Every structure is written in C-alpha cells, then in structure tokens.
C-alpha positions as semicolon CSV with decimal commas, in nm:
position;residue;x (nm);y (nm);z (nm)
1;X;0,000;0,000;0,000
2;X;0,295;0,251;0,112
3;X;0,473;0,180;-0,259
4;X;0,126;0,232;-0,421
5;X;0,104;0,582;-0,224
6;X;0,465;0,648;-0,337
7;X;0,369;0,609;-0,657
8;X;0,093;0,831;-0,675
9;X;0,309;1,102;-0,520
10;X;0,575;1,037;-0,844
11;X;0,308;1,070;-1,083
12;X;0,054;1,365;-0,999
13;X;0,405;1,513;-0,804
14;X;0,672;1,466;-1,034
15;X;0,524;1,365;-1,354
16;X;0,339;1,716;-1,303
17;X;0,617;1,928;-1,248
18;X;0,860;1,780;-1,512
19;X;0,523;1,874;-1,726
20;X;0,522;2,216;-1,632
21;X;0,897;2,283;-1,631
22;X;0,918;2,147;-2,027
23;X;0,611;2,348;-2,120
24;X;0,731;2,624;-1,947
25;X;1,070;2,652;-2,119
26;X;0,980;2,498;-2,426
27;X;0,779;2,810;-2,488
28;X;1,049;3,069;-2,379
29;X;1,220;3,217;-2,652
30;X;1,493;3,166;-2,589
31;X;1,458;2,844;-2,392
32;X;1,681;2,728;-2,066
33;X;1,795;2,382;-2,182
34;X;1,920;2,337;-1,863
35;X;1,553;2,351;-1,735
36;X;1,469;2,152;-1,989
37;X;1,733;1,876;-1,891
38;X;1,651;1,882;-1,592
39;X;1,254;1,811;-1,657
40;X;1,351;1,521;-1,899
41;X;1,556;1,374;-1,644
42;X;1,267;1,442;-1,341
43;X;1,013;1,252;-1,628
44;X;1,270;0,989;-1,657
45;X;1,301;0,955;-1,297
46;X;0,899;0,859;-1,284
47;X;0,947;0,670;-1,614
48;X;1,132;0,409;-1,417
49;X;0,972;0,383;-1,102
50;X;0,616;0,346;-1,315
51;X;0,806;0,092;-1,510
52;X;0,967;-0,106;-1,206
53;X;0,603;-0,133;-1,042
54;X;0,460;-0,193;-1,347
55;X;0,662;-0,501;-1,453
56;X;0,827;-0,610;-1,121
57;X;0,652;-0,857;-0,909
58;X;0,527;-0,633;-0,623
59;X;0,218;-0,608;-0,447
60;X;-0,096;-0,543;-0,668
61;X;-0,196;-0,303;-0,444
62;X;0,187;-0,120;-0,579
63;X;-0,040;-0,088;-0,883
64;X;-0,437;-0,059;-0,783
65;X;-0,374;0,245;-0,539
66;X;-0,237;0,490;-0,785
67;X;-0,467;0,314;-1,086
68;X;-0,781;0,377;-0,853
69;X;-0,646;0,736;-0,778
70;X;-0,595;0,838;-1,137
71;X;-0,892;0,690;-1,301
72;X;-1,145;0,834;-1,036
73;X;-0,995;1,150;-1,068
74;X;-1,061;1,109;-1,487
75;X;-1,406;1,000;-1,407
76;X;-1,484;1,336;-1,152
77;X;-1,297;1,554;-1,459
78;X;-1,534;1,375;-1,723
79;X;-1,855;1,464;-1,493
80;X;-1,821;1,729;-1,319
81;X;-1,486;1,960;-1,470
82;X;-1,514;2,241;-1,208
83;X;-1,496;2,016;-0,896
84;X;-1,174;1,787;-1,053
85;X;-1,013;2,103;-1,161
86;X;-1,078;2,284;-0,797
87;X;-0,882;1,973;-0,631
88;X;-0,551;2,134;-0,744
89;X;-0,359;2,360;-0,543
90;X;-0,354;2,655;-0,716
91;X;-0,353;2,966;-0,400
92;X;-0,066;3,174;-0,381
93;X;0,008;3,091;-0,056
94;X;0,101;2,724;-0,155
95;X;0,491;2,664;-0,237
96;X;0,582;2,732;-0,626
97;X;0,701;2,376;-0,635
98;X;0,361;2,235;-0,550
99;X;0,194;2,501;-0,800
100;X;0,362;2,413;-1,077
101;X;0,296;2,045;-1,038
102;X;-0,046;2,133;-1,009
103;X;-0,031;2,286;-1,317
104;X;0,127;2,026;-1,431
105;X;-0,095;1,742;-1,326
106;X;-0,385;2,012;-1,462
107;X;-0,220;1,933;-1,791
108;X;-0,208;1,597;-1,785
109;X;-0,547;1,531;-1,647
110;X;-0,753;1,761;-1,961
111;X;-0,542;1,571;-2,181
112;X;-0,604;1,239;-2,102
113;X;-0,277;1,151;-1,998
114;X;-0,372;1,074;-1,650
115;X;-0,612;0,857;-1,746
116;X;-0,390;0,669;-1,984
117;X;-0,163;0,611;-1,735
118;X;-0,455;0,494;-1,469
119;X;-0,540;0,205;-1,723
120;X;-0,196;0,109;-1,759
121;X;-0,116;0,078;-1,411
122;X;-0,432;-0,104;-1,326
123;X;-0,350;-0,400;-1,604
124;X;-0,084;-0,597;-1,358
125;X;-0,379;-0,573;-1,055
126;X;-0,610;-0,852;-1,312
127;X;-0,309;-1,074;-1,394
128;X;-0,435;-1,408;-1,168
129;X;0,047;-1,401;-1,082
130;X;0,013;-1,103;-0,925
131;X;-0,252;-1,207;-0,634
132;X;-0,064;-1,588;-0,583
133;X;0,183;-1,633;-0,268
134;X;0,549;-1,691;-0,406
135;X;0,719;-2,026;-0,410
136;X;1,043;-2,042;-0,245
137;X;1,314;-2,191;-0,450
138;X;1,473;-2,366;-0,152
139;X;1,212;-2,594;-0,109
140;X;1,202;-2,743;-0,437
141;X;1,526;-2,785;-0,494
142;X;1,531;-2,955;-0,153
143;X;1,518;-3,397;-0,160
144;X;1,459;-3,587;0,124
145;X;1,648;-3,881;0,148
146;X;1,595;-4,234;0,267
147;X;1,757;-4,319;0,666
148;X;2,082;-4,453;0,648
149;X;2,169;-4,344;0,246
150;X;2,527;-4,203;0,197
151;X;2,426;-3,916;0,005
C-alpha cells in the first residue's frame, strides 16, 4: 500500500512538475535547456519507477492504489470539470514547487494523460500471478532422502 502511495506522489508530483517545467521553457524564446534537462531527467526519474512497479513482481496493491487514484480522478474531470479542476492547489500561498505540479498534473489530467496512465497501471492488478503467494526456491530444490543413504 505505502509503494502504491509512493507512486501516486511520483506521478501527480513529479510527472506534473517535469510537465510544467518542459512546457514552461519549451515556450520561452529563448529556452533554458538546462531547465529543460533537468525536466527530462525528473520525467525519466517517474518513467522508471512506473516501469519497475509496473513489470516487477510487487504487491498489486503497488499498482491498484495509484490506478484507482488516477482513473477516479478522470471519471470526476469527465462529470463534473469544475470540482476535478478545484482539487488542485492553485492559492498563492502554496509553495511554487507544489503550483507548478499542479499545473502540471492540470495538464495531464484535460489531456487524457492521467487517465492513460490509470489504465496502464491497473492491467498488472487482473493478472491471476500477481494475487498468488510466491514459491520459495529452496524448497524445491530440496530432496529428502531415505535413513541410512550415503548421500
């Protein structure tokens, strides 16, 4: 549950500012490319941790938290776009950081990223693998042998 929660933080946190940052400088004439570095590298970051939860044998709850988190929020943006949008910190007392990755996650969310992503992660969480206990490999390699065998 605590990797699922991490994971949601990487996406709607990071994913959204490395968003912002590369729209941001992309449209500055002329632009930073240091900025723009460092955004690639911050969407890289969440590139991999989406990727190791996605493929690595983890809990299915690694994947169903931030699947359930990112599809409801599509669904609340598809019905009602006021209230969805309203959920992001947007005040100007809140830090600049968490602005722009509200902005950032605003971004992703009317474009259908979010929701893209939200299907993807949920596809491990119906693989039948991902709910079964794993087999230690000790215990099959293990024989039992017959009393009073030399080997």
């Amino acid at each position: 549950m605590l990797i699922g929660l991490v994971v949601t933080v990487a996406v709607l946190g990071g994913g959204g500012w490395a968003v912002q940052q590369a729209v941001g400088n992309a449209a500055a004439n002329p632009p930073d490319m240091q900025k723009i570095w460092i955004a690639l590298g911050a969407m890289a970051a969440v590139g991999l941790v989406f990727g190791l939860v996605t493929a690595g044998r983890i809990s299915p709850l690694a994947t169903f938290v931030p699947s359930l988190v990112l599809l409801a929020w599509t669904v609340v943006y598809a019905l009602d776009m006021n209230r969805a949008l309203s959920l992001i910190p947007s005040e100007p007392s809140v830090n600049q950081i968490i602005r722009d990755a509200g902005f950032g996650a605003r971004t992703m969310l009317t474009t259908g990223v979010l929701a893209l992503i939200g299907v993807a992660l949920f596809i491990p969480v119906l693989m039948p693998s991902r709910w079964s206990r794993r087999q230690d490999d000790l215990d099959e390699d293990y024989e039992t042998t017959p009393e009073g065998s030399y080997y």
